[in-house]
Coordinates of C-alpha atoms in Angstrom, one line a residue:
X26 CA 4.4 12.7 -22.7
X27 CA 1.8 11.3 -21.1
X28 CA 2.2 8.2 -19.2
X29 CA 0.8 4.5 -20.5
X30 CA -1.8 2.4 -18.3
X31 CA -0.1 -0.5 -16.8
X32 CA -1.5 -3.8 -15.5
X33 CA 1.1 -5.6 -13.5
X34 CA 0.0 -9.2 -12.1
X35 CA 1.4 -9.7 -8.4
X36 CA 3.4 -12.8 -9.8
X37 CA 5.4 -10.5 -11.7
X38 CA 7.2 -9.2 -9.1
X39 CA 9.3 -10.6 -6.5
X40 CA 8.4 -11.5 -3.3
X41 CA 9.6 -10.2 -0.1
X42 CA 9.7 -12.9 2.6
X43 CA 7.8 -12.8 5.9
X44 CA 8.0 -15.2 9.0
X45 CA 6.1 -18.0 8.8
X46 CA 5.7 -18.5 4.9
X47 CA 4.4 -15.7 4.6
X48 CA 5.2 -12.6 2.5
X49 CA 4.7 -9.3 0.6
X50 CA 4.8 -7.7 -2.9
X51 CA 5.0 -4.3 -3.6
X52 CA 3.3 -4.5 -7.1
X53 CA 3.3 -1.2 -8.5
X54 CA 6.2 0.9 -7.4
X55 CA 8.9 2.8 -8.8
X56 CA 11.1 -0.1 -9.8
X57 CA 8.4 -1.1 -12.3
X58 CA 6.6 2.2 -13.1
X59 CA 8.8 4.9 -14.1
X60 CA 7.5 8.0 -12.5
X61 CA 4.9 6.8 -9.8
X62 CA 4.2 8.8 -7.3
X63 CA 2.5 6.1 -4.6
X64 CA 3.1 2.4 -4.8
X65 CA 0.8 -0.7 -3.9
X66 CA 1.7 -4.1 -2.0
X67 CA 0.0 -7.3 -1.6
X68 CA 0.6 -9.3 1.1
X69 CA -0.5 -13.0 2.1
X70 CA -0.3 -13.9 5.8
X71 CA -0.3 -17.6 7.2
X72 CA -1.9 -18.7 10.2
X73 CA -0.3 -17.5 13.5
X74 CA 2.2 -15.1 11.4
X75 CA 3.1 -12.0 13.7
X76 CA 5.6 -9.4 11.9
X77 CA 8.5 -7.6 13.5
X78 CA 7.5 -4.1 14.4
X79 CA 8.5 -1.5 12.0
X80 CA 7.6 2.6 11.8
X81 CA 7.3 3.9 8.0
X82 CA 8.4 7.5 7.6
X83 CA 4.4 8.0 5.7
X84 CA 1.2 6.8 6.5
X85 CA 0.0 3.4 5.3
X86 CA -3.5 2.6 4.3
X87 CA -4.6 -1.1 3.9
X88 CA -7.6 -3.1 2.8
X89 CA -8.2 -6.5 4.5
X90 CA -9.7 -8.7 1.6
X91 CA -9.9 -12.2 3.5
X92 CA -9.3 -13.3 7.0
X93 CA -8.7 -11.8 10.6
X94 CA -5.8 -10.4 12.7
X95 CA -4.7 -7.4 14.5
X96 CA -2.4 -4.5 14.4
X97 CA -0.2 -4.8 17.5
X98 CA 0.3 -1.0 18.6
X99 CA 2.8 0.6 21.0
X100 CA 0.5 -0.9 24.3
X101 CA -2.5 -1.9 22.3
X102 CA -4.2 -3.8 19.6
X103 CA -6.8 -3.4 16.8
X104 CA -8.6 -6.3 15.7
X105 CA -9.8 -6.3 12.5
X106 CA -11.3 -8.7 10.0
X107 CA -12.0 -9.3 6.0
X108 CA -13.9 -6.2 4.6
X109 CA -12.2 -3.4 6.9
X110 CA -9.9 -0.8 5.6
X111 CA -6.8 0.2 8.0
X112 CA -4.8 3.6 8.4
X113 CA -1.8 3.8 9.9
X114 CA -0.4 7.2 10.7
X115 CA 3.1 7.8 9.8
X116 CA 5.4 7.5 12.6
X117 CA 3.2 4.4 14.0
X118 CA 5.2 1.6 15.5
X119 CA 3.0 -1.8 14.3
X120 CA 2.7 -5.3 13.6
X121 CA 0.1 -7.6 12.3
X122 CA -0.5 -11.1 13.4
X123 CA -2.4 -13.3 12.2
X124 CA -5.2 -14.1 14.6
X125 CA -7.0 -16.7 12.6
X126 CA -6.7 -20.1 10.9
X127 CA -6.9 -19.1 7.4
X128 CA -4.9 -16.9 5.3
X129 CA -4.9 -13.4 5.9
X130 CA -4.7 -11.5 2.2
X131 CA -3.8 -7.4 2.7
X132 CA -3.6 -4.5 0.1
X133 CA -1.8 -1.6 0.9
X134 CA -0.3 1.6 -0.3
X135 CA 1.8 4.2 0.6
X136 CA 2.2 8.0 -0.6
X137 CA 5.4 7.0 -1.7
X138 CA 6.9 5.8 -5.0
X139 CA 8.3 2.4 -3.2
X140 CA 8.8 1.2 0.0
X141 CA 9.1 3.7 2.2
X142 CA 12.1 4.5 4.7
X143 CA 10.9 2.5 7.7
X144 CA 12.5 1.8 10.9
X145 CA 12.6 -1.8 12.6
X146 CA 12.9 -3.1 15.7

């Protein structure tokens, strides 16, 4: 059987809290869409939010759709800003912080059905 087209509004699924009133949704994923293969988050970051490092077992990919930060790398950091796409190879300790004084709004998605299994530090 072939499977059905879904549309699934963010506020549909529960968010996942982040320092500073911030936080994340993972908005098509296997705990809503029975057989995915990949899953998608959205993620709203406030002014001067910096997230605890963590290492996915896949690569991530991420679209910035508003504001600016950086990804805080092992030693380094890459700015980026509203209109850039980020990939993050598997195995890549990161953070983001946001650099700005607005919101910061991310999509992502991983080649993985959920969240993937991530280390933290």
């Amino acid at each position: 059987m072939k499977p059905a087209v879904q549309a699934i509004h963010f506020e549909q699924v529960e968010a996942i809290p982040l320092p500073s009133g911030s936080w994340s949704r993972m908005v098509l994923s296997e705990t809503n869409i029975s057989g995915i293969q990949s899953s998608l988050g959205y993620s709203i970051f406030q002014p001067g939010t910096i997230t605890d490092p963590v290492s996915h077992e896949v690569e991530e990919l991420a679209f910035v759709v508003a504001g600016v930060g950086e990804l805080e790398l092992e030693g380094s950091s890459l700015p980026f800003r509203a209109g850039h796409a980020l990939h993050i190879p598997a195995r890549t300790w990161h953070s983001v912080a946001n650099t700005g004084k607005e919101e910061m709004v991310m999509v992502f998605t991983f080649p993985y059905p959920g969240y993937p299994p991530t280390d933290r530090r």
